[in-house]
Coordinates of C-alpha atoms in Angstrom, one line a residue:
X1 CA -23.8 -10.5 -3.9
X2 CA -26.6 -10.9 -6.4
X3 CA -26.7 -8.6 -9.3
X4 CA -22.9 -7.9 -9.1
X5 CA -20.3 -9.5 -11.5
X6 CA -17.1 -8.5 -11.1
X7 CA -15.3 -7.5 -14.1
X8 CA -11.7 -9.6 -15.2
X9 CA -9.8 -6.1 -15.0
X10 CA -6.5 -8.0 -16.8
X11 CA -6.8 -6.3 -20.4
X12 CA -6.7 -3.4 -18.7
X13 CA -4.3 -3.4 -15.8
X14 CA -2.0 -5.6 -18.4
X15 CA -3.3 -4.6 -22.4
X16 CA -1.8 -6.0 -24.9
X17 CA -2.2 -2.9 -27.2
X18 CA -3.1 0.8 -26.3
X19 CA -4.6 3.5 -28.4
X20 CA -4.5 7.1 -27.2
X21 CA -6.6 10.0 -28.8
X22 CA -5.6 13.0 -28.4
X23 CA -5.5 17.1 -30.0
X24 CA -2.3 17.6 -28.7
X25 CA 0.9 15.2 -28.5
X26 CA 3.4 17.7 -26.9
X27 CA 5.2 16.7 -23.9
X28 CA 3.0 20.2 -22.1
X29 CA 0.1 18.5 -22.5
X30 CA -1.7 15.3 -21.6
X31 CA -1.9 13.7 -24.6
X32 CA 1.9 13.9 -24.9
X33 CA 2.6 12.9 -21.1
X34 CA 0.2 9.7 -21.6
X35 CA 2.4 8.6 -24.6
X36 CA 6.0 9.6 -23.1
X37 CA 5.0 8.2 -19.6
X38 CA 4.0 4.5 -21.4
X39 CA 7.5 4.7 -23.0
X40 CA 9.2 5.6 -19.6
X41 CA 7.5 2.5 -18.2
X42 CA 8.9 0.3 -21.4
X43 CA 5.6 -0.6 -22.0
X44 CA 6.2 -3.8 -24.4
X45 CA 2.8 -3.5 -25.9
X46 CA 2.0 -1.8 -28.9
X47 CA 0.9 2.0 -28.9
X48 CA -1.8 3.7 -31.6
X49 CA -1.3 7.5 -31.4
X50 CA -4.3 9.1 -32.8
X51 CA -4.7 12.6 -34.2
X52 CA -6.4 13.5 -38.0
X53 CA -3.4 15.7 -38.6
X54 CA -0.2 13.9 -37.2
X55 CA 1.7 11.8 -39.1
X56 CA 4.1 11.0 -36.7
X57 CA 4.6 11.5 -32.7
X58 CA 7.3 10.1 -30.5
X59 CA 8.9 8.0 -33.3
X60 CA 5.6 6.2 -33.9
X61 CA 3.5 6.1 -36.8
X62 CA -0.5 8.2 -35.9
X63 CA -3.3 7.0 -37.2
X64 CA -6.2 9.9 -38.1
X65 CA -8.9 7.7 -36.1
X66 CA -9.7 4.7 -34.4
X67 CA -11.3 3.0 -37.4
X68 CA -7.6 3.4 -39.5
X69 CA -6.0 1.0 -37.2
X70 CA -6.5 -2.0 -38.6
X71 CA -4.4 -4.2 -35.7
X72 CA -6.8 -5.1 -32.5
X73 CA -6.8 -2.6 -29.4
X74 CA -7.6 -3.7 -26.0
X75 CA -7.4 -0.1 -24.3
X76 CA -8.1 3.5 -25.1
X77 CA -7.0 6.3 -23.5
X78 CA -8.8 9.4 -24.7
X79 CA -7.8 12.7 -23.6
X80 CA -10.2 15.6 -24.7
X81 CA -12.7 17.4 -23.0
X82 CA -16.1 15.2 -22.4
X83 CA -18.1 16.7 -25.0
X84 CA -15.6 15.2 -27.6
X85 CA -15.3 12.0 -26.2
X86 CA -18.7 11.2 -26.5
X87 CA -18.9 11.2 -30.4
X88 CA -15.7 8.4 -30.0
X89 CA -18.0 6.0 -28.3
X90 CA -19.1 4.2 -31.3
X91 CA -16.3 3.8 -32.8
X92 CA -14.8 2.1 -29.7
X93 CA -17.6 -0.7 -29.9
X94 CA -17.4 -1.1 -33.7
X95 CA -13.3 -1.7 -32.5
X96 CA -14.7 -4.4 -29.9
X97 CA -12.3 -2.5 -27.4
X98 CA -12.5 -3.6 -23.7
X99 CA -11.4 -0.6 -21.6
X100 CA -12.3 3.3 -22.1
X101 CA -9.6 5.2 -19.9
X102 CA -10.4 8.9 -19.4
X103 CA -7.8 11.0 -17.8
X104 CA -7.7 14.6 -16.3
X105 CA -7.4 17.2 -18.5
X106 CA -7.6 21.3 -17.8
X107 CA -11.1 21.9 -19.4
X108 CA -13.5 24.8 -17.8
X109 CA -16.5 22.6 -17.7
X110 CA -19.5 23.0 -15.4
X111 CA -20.3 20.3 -12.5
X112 CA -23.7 20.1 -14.4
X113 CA -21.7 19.1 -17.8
X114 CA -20.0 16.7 -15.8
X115 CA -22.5 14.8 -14.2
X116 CA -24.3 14.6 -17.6
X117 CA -21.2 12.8 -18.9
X118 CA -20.9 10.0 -16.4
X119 CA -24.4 9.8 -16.3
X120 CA -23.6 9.1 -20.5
X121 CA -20.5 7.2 -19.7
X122 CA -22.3 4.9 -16.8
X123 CA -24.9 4.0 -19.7
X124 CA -22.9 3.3 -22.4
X125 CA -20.9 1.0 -20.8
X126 CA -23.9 -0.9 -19.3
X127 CA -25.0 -1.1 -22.7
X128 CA -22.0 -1.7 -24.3
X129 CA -20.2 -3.8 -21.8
X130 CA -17.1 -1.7 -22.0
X131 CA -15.9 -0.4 -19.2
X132 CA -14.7 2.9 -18.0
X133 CA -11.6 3.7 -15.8
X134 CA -12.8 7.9 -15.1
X135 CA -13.3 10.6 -16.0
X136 CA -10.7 12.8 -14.4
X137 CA -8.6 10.1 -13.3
X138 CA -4.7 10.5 -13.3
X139 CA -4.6 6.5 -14.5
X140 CA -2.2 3.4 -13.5
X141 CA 0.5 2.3 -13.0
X142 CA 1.1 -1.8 -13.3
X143 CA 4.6 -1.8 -11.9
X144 CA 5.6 -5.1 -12.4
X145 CA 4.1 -5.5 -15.8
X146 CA 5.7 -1.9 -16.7
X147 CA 2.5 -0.5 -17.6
X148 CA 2.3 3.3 -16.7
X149 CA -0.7 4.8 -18.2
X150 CA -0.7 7.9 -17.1
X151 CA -1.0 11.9 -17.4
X152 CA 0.9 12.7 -14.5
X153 CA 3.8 15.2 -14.6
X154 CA 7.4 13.3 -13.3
X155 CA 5.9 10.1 -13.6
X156 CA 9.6 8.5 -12.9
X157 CA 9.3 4.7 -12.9
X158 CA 12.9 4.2 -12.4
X159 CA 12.3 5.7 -9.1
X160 CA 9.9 2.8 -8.0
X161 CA 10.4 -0.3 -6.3
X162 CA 8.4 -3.5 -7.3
X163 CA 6.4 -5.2 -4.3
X164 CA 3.8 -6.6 -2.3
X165 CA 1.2 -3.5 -1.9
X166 CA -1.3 -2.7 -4.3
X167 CA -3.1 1.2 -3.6
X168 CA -6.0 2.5 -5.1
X169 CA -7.2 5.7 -4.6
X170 CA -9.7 8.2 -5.8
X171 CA -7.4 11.1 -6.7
X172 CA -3.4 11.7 -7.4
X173 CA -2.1 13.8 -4.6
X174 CA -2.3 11.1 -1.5
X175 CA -1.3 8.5 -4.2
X176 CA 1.9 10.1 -5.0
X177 CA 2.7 10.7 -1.7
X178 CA 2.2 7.1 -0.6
X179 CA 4.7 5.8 -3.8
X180 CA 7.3 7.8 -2.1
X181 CA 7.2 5.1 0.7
X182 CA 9.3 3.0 -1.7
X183 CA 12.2 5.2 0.1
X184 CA 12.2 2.9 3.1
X185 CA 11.8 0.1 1.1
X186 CA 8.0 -0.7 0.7
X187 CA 7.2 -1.7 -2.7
X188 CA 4.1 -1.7 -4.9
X189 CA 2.7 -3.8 -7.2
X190 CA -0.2 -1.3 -8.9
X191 CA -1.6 2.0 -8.1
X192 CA -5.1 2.6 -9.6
X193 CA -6.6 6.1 -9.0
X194 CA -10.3 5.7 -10.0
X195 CA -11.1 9.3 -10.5
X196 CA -14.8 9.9 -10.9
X197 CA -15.9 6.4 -11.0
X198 CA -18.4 6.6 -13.9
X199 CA -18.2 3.2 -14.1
X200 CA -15.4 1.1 -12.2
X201 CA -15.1 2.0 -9.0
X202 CA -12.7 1.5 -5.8
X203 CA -14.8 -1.9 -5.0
X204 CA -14.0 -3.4 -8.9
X205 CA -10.3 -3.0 -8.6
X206 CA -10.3 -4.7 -4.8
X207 CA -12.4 -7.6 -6.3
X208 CA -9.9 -8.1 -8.5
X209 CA -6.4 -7.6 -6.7
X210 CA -7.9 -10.3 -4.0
X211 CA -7.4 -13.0 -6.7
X212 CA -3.9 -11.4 -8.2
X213 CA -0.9 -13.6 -6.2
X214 CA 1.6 -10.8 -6.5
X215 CA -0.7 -8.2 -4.4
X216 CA -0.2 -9.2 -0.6
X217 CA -1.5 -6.2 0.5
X218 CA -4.2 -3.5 -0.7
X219 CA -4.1 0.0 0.5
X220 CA -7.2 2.3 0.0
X221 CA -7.6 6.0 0.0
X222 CA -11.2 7.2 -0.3
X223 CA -13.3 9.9 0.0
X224 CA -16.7 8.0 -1.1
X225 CA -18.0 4.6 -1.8
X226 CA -20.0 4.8 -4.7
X227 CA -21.7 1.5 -3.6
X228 CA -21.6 0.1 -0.2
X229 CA -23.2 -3.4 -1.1
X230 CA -19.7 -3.8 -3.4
X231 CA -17.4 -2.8 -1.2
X232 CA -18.9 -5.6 1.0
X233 CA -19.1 -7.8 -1.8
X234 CA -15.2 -7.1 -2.4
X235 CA -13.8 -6.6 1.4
X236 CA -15.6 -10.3 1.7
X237 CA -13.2 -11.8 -1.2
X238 CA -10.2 -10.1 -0.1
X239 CA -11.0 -11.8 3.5
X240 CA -10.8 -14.9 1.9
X241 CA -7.7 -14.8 -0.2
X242 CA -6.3 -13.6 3.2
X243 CA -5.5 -10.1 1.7
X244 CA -5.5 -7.3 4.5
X245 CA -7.6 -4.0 3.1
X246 CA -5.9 -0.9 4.6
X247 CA -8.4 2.0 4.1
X248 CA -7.6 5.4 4.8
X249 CA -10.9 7.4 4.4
X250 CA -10.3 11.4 3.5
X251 CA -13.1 13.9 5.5
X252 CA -15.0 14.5 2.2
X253 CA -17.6 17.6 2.8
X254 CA -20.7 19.2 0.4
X255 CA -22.4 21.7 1.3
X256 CA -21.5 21.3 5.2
X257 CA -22.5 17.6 4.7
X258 CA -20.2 15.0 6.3
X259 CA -19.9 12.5 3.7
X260 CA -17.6 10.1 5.8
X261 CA -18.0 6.0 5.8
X262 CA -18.5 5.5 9.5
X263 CA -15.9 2.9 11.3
X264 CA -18.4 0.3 12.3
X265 CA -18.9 -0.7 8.3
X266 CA -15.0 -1.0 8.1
X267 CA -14.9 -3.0 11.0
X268 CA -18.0 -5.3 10.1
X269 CA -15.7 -6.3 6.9
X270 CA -12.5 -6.9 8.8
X271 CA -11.0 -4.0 7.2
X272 CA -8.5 -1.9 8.8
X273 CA -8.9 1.8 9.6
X274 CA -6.1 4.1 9.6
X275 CA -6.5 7.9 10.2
X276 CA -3.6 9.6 8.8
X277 CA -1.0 8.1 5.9
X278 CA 2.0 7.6 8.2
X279 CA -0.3 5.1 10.0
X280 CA -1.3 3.6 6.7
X281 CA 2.8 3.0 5.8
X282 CA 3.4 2.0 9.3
X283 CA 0.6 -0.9 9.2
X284 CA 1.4 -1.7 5.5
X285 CA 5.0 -2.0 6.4
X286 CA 4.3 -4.9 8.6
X287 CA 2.4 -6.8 6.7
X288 CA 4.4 -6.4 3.9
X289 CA 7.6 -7.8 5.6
X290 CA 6.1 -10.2 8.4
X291 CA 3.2 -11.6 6.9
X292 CA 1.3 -12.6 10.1
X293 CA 2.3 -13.1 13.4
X294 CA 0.7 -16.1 15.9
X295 CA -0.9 -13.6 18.6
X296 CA -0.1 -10.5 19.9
X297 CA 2.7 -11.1 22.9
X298 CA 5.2 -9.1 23.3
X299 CA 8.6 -8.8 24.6
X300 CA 10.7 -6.2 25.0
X301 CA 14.3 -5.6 25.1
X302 CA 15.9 -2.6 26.6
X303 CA 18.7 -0.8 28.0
X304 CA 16.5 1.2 30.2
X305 CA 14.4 0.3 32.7
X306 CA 12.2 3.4 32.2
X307 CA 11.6 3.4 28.7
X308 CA 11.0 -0.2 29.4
X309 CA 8.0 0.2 31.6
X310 CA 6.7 3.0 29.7
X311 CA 6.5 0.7 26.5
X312 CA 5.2 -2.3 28.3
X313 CA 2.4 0.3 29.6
X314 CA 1.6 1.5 26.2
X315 CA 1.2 -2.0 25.3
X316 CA -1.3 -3.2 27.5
X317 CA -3.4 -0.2 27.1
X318 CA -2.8 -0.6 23.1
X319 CA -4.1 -4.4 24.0
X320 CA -1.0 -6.2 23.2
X321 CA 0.5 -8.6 26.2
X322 CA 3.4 -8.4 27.9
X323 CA 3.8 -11.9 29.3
X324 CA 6.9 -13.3 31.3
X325 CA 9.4 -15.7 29.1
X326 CA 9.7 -18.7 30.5
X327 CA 12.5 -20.7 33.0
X328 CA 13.9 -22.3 30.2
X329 CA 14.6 -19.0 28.7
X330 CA 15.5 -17.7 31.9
X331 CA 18.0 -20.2 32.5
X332 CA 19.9 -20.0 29.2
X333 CA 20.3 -15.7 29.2
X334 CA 20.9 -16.6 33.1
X335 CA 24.8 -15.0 34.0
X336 CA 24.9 -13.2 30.3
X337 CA 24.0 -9.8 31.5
X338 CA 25.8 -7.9 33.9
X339 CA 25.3 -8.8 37.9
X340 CA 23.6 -11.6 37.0
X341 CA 20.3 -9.8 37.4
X342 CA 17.5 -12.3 36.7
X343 CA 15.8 -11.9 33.3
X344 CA 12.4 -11.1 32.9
X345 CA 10.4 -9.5 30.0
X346 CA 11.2 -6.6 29.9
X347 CA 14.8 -7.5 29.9
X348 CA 16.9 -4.6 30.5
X349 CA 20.7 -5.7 28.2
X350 CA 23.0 -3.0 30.3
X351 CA 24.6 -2.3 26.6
X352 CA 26.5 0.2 27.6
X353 CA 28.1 -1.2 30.9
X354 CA 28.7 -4.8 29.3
X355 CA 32.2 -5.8 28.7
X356 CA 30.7 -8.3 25.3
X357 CA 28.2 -7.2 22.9
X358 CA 28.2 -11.2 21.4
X359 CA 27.0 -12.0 24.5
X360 CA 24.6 -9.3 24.7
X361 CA 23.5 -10.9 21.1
X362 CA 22.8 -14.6 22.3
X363 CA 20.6 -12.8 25.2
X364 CA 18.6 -11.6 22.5
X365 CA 18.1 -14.1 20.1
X366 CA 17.6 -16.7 23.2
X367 CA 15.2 -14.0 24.5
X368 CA 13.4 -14.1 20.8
X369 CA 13.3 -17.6 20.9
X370 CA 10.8 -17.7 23.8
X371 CA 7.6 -19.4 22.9
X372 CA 5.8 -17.5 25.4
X373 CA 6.8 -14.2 22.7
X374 CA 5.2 -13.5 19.6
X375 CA 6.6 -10.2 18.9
X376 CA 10.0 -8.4 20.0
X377 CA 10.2 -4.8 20.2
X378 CA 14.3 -4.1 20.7
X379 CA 14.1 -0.5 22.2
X380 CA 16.9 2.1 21.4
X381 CA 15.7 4.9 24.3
X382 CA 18.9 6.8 23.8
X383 CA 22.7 6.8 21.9
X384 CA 25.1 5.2 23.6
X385 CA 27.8 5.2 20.4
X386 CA 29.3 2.1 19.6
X387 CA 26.9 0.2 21.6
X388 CA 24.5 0.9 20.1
X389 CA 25.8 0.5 16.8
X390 CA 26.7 -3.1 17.6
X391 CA 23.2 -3.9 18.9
X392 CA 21.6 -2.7 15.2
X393 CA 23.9 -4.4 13.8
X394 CA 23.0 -7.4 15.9
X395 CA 19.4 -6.6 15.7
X396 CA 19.1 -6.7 11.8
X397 CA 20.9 -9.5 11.7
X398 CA 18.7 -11.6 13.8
X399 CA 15.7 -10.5 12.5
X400 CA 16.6 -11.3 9.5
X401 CA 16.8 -15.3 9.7
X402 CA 14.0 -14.9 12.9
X403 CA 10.7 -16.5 11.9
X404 CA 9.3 -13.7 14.0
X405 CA 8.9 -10.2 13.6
X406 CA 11.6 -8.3 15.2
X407 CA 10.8 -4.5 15.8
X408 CA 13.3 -1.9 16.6
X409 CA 12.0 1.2 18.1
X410 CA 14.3 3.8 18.1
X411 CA 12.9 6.7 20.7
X412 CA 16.2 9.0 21.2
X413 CA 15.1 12.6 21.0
X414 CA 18.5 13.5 19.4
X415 CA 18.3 15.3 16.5
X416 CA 21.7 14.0 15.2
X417 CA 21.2 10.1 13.9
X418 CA 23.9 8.4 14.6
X419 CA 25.2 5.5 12.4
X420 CA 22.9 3.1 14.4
X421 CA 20.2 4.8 12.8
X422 CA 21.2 5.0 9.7
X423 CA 21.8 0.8 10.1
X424 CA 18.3 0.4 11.0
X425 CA 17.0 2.9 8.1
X426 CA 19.3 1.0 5.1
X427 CA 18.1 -2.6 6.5
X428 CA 14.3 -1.9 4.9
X429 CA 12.9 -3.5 8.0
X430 CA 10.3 -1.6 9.4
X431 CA 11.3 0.7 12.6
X432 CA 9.3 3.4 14.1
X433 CA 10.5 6.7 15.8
X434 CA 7.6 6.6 18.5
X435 CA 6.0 4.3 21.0
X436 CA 2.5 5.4 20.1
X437 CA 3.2 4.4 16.7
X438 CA 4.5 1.4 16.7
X439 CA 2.0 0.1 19.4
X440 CA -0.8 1.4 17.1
X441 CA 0.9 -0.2 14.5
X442 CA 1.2 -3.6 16.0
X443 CA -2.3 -3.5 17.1
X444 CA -3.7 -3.4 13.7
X445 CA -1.6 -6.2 12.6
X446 CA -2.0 -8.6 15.5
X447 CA -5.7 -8.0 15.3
X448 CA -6.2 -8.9 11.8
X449 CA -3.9 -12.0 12.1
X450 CA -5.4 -13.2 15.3
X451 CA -9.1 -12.9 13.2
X452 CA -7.5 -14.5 10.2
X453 CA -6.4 -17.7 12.5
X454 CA -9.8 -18.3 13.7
X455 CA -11.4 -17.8 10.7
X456 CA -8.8 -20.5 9.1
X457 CA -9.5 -22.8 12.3
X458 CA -13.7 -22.1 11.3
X459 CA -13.0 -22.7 7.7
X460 CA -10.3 -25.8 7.2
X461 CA -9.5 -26.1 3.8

């Protein structure tokens, strides 16, 4: 896009030296959270606490100002209320700093003194050429670079698990909640909240995570796109580098104005629209774990002919196939269900009225094997104890080694979860409790793959 460069984010998402400014270094307030969460994520960087009248916080030596350090800083994190931070602005280009972060802090100022201040901040970086993560942004974390700058409160990093998905989002609350995810085994790579986007925006950090080889997937939470034209200019790279964007756009409202980005722009760009963050985790989940599949076929394999056919029905009307499997295939899982009943797709196993559970196992890998099946959705409509046990078992176990993604949907309305469950829920593939959401699910990740293979056929490298 002409007129836009996007910045190299690396000094900031990976400094090699921090300096935070701050009236007040206890562990109650920001400035102290900001300093005890950077040694919770062992940042191995060095830290500059600033404060005229410390000479020491959390075992390391504070400097009374900027200027006093005499060692190079790539980042500062400065923590007062906007008024004060302006007079710092200087001294951050005589320092040749890189990065201005500008977390939230309690402060009773007007919406009028804030917009003056990013209107301030916006300048002074265009000027300057150092750029501005805020204000009122909670921060980042790098996860696999243990970088957590941060004000948030119980900022555990211990609690994290190191991944694949990159999230940026405008505030804290959604963010947090989507890090929890890392409880069924999804793991991230950064989260960026962008707060007020004085200067870098949602569209910068995109730009950039589209070129970084240890983000596979980028989830977004908005509420506002400061600039469309970058968001374009971004969504476009991301295409590119093959790097799924998963946006999930919040209902923001002023004044009785509907401020929401409508679903055609998202859908010009390739990007994916969820509406609600369960969708977001179940989509992300996919990706995450299967990568892409080669269309969006599937079969289905079933104990119950009724849940079956219900599923197959959601399918089609979700836009996924549900093609036959082919003689071959039909021949080889011919005599290994009960009554020799002719396979088909759906194939219903029998589980619980078969004498051999191995046997029900080489019907289902054989029945994955089929070259006429992209997908497998293995269907567990209700408990049937140790049978069902076996088939997880057997289910994890195949998927784990197949070159295809294999789905279990587990749709008993029990409210006790057997140890089949609990098999499913420890093997960190992804599993879904309904058919709506899985098929939903499946239809944003076959769609996206299925674009991505023309576009590769359209563009040879």
């Amino acid at each position: 896009m002409i007129g836009y460069s996007a910045p190299d984010l690396s000094l900031l998402l990976s400094p090699g030296s921090i300096a935070v400014i701050s009236a007040n270094f206890e562990t109650g307030h920001v400035g102290g959270r900001v300093l005890l969460n950077l040694q919770k994520s062992k940042y191995k960087g060095k830290v500059y606490p600033v404060h005229p009248r410390y000479d020491e916080t959390f075992g390391m030596k504070t400097y009374p100002t900027l200027m006093s350090i005499s060692n190079k800083v790539d980042t500062v994190v400065i923590t007062l209320p906007l008024k004060s931070i302006l007079p710092i602005l200087a001294d951050c280009v005589e320092k040749m700093v890189k990065f201005i972060v500008i977390p939230s802090i309690d402060c009773n100022e007007s919406e009028a003194e804030k917009l003056h201040c990013r209107k301030i901040l916006k300048a002074f970086s265009e000027e300057s050429g150092i750029r501005v993560l805020g204000p009122d942004c909670p921060g980042l974390f790098n996860i696999g670079g243990s970088v957590g700058i941060s004000c948030t409160s119980y900022y555990e990093p211990n609690r994290l698990q190191y991944g694949g998905i990159s999230l940026i989002s405008q505030g804290e609350g959604l963010g947090r909640t989507i890090l929890d995810a890392n409880d069924r085994g999804i793991g991230f790579n950064h989260w960026i909240s962008t707060g007020d986007e004085a200067d870098l925006e949602i569209s910068d950090f995109i730009n950039y995570l589209a070129y970084d080889s240890a983000t596979k997937v980028i989830f977004v939470v908005v509420e506002r796109l400061k600039d469309e034209w970058t968001f374009r200019y971004a969504a476009e790279a991301a295409n590119k580098a093959g790097k799924p964007i998963i946006v999930l756009s919040i209902n923001h409202s002023e004044h009785g104005a509907d401020k929401r980005i409508h679903p055609i722009f998202f859908k010009e760009l390739g990007v994916i629209q969820v509406h609600d963050l369960d969708e977001l985790i179940n989509v992300g989940w996919l990706f995450l774990k299967y990568a892409n599949p080669q269309g969006n076929r599937i079969g289905i394999f079933s104990y119950s002919d009724g849940a079956a056919s219900l599923l197959a029905e959601k399918c089609r009307g979700g836009n996924l196939l549900v093609p036959d499997i082919t003689n071959e295939t039909k021949y080889k899982i011919q005599g290994l269900l009960p009554d020799e009943v002719a396979p088909s797709n759906p194939i219903n196993s029998k589980i619980h009225a078969h004498p051999d559970m191995n046997r029900v196992k080489t019907c289902l890998e054989q029945f994955s094997k089929d070259p006429n099946v992209d997908i497998v959705f293995v269907l567990f409509s209700f408990k049937v104890g140790i049978y069902t046990e076996m088939l997880a078992r057997h289910t994890v176990e195949i998927a784990q080694r197949m070159n295809k993604p294999i789905i279990p949907l587990w749709t008993s309305l029990s409210g006790e979860r057997e140890v089949a469950y609990e098999i499913l829920v420890d093997s960190k593939l992804p599993f879904y409790t309904t058919s709506d959401a899985c098929v939903k699910a499946v239809k944003h990740f076959t769609e996206y793959s299925m674009k991505r293979l023309v576009f590769k056929a359209e563009h040879p490298s």
